[in-house]
Short mmCIF file of C-alpha atoms in Angstrom, two decimals:
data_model
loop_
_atom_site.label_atom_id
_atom_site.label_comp_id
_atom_site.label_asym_id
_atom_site.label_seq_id
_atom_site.Cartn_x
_atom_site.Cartn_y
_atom_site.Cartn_z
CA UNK A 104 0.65 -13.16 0.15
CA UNK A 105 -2.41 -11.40 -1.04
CA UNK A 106 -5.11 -10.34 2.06
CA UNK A 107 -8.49 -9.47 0.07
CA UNK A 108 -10.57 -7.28 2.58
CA UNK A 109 -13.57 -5.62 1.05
CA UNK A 110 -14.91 -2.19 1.50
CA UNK A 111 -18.09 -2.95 3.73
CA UNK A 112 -19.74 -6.06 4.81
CA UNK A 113 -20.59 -8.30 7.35
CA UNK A 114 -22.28 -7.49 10.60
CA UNK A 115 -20.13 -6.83 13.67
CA UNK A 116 -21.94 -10.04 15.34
CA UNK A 117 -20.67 -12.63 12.43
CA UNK A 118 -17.38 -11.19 12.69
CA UNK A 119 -17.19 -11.69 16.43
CA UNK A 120 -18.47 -14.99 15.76
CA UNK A 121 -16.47 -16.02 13.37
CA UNK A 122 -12.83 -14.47 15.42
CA UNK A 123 -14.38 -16.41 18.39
CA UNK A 124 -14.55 -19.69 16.20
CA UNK A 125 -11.18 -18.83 14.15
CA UNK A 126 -9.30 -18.95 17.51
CA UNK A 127 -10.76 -21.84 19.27
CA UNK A 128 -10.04 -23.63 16.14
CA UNK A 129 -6.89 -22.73 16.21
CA UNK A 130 -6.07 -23.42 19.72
CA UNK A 131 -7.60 -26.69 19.21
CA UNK A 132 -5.06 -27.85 16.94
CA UNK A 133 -2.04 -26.43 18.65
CA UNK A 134 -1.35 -24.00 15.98
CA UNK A 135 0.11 -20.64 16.32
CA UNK A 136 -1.30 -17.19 14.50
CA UNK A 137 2.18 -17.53 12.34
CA UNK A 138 1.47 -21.65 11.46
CA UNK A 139 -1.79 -20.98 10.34
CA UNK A 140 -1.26 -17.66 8.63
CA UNK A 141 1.36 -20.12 6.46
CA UNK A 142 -1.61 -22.31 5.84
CA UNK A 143 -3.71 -19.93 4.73
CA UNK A 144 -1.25 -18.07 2.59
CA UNK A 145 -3.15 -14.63 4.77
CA UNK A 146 -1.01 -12.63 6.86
CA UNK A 147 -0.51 -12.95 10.36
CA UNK A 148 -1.73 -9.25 10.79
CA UNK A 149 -5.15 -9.93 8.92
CA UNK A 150 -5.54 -13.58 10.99
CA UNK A 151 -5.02 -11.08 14.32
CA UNK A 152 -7.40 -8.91 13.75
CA UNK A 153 -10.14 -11.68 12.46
CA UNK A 154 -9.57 -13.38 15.58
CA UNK A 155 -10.13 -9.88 16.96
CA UNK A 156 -13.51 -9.44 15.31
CA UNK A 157 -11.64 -6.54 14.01
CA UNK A 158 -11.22 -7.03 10.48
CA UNK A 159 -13.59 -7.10 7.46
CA UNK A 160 -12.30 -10.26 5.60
CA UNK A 161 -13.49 -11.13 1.98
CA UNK A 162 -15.59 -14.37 1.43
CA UNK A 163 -12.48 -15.57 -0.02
CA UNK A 164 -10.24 -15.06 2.87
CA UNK A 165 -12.94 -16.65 5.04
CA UNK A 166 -13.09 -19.48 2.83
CA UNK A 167 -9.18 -19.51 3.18
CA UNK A 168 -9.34 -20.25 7.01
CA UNK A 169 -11.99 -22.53 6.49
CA UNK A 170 -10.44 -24.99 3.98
CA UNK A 171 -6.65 -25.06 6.54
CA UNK A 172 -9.05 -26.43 9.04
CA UNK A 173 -10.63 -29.21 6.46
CA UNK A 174 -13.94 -27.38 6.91
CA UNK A 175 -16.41 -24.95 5.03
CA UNK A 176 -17.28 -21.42 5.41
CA UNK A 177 -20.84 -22.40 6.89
CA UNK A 178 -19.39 -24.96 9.62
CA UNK A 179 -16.70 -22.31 10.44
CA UNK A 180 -19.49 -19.41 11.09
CA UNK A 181 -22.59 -21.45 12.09
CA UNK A 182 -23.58 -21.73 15.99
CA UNK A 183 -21.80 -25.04 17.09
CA UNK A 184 -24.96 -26.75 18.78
CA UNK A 185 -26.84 -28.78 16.04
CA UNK A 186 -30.55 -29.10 17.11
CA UNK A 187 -32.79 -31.39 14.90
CA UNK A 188 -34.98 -28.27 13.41
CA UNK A 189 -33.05 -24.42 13.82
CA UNK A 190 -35.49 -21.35 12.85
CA UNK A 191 -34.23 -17.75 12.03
CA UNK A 192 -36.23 -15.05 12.31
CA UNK A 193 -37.00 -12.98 9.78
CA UNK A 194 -34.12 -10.19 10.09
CA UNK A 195 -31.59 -12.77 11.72
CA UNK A 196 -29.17 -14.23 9.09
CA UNK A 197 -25.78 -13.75 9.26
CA UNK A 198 -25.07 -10.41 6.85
CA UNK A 199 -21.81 -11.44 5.23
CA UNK A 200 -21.40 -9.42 2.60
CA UNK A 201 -22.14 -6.05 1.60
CA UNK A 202 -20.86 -3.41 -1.23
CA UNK A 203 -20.78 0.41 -1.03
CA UNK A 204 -23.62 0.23 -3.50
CA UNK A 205 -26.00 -0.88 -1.58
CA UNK A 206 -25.53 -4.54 -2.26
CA UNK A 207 -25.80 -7.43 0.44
CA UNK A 208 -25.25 -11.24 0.75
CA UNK A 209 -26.89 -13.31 3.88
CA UNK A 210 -26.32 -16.71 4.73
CA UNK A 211 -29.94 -17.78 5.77
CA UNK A 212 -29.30 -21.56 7.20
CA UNK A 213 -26.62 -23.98 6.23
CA UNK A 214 -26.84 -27.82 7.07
CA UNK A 215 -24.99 -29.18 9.90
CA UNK A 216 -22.90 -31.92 8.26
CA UNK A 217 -19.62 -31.27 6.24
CA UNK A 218 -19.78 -29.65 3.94
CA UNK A 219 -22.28 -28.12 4.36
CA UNK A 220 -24.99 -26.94 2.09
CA UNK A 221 -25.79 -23.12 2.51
CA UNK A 222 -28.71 -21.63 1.39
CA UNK A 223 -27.85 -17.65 0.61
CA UNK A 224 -30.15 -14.59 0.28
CA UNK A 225 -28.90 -11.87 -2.43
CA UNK A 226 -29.47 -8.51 -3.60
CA UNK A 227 -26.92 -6.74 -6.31
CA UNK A 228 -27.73 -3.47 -7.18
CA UNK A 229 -27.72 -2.14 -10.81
CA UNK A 230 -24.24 -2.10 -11.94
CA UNK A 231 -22.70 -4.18 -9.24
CA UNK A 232 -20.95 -7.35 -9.44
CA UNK A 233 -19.41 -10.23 -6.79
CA UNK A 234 -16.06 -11.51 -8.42
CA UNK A 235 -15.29 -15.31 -6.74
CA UNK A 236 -12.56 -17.41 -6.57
CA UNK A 237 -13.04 -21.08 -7.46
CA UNK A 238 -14.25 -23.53 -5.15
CA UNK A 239 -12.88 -27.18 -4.81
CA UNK A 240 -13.00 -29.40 -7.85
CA UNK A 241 -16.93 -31.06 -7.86
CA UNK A 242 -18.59 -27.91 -6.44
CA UNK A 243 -21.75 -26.50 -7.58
CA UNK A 244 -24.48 -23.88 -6.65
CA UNK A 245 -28.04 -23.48 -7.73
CA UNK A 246 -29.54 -19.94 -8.00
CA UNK A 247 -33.43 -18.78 -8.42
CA UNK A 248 -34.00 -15.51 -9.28
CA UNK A 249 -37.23 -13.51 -7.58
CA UNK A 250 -36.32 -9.80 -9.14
CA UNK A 251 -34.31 -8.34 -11.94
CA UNK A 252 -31.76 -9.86 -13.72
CA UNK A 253 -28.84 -11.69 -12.69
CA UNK A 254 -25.84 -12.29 -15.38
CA UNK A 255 -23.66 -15.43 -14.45
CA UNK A 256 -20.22 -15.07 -15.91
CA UNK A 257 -17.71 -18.28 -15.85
CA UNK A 258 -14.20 -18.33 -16.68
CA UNK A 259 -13.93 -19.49 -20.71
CA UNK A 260 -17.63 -19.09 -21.25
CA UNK A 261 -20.23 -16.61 -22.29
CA UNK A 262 -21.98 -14.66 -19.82
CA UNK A 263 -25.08 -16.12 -19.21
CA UNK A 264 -28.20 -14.19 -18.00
CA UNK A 265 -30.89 -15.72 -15.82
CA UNK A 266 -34.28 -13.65 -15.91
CA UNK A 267 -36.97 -13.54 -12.83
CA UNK A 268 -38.44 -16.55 -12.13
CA UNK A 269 -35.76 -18.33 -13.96
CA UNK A 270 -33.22 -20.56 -12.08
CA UNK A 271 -29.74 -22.16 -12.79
CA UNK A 272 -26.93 -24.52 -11.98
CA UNK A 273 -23.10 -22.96 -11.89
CA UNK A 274 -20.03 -25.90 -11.57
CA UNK A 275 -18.27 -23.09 -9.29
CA UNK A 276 -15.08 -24.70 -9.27
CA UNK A 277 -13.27 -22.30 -11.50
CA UNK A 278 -13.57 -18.38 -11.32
CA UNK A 279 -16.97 -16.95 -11.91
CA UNK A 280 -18.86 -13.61 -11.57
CA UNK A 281 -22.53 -12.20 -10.42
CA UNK A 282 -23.31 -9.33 -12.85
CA UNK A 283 -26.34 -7.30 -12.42
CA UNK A 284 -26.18 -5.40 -15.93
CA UNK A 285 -29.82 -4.51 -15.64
CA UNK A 286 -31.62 -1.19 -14.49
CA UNK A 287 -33.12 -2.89 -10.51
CA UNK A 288 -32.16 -4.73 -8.52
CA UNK A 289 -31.09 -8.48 -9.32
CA UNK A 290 -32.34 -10.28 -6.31
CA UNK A 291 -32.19 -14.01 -5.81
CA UNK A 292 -31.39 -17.19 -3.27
CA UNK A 293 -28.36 -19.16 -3.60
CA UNK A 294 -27.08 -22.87 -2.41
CA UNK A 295 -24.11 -23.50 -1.85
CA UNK A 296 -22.71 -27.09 -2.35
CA UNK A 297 -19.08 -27.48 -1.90
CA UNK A 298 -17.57 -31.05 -2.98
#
C-alpha cells in the first residue's frame, strides 16, 4: 500500500471539510478506519489523520476515498445542501492543490448530481508539472487556456501543447501529465467529467 501525500496544498478549511465528510461517510455505512483503509488500498494511519483534517492527501488519494464510497471527488468535498443557483465569491474556491513552486489548483463549482462535473481553476508555474492517475474508463476533461502554455502529455502518445486561447479535450482514463515547459505561467480552467 502506497499513501501519495504531496508537499503543500490544500487549504486547512477543505481538509477539515473533507475529514468531516470522510468520517460521516464512513460511519454511515458501518465501516471501520481498518475496512475502509482495505478499500481504499491507503493506510489506516493516512485515513486517521484525513479524518483528522490533519493530513495533506494527494488528489489521488482523495479520489481513492471517493470511488470506495461509489462517489466523486467533488460530491465527497462539496457543501451537502444543493440550492438551485450556489455563487462563490471571488477568493472562495476550495484550494486543493498546491506545489512548492508556486503552483495551485482550485475547484471553483462542481454540479450537484453524480458524478459530478467540476469546473477547475489552474496555474503551473514554469517548469512544473501535475502527474495523474487514470480516471474510470469513459472519462474526459476539457481545458481552455487564458496564459502561457500548457503541454498535455498522455500515456502512449506525443505530448501535445495547447497555446493561449487554445482549448482541448483529454480521454483521462489512462495516466496523463500537465507540463508547463514554457518561460510564464501556464494558466487555464479545467472540467472535470468522470464516467
Amino acid at each position: 500500500m502506497t499513501d501519495e501525500v504531496v508537499t503543500s496544498g490544500p487549504t486547512a478549511e477543505f481538509l477539515t471539510r473533507l475529514g468531516e465528510e470522510v468520517r460521516r461517510r464512513r460511519k454511515d455505512a458501518g465501516l471501520t478506519v481498518q475496512q475502509l483503509a482495505d478499500a481504499t488500498r491507503l493506510s489506516r494511519r493516512m485515513l486517521t489523520l484525513v479524518e483528522q483534517g490533519r493530513a495533506n492527501p494527494s488528489l489521488v488519494t482523495v479520489d481513492k476515498i471517493a470511488r470506495a464510497f461509489g462517489t466523486d471527488f467533488a460530491s465527497l468535498t462539496r457543501d451537502s445542501h444543493p440550492d438551485p443557483i450556489v455563487v462563490n465569491a471571488p477568493g472562495t474556491a476550495a484550494g486543493v492543490w498546491s506545489s512548492t513552486t508556486g503552483s495551485r489548483a482550485a475547484l471553483q463549482v462542481a454540479t450537484w448530481h453524480h458524478p459530478a462535473a467540476e469546473l477547475w481553476e489552474w496555474t503551473l508555474q514554469p517548469g512544473d508539472r501535475y502527474d495523474a492517475q487514470p480516471d474510470p474508463a469513459g472519462s474526459e476533461e476539457l481545458f481552455y487556456v487564458f496564459d502561457g502554455i500548457l503541454t498535455l502529455e498522455v500515456e502512449g502518445r506525443r505530448p501535445v501543447s495547447v497555446r493561449a486561447g487554445g482549448s482541448a479535450r483529454l480521454s483521462s482514463d489512462r495516466r496523463y501529465a500537465y507540463v508547463n515547459s514554457g518561460p510564464k505561467p501556464a494558466r487555464f480552467v479545467r472540467v472535470v467529467r468522470l464516467a
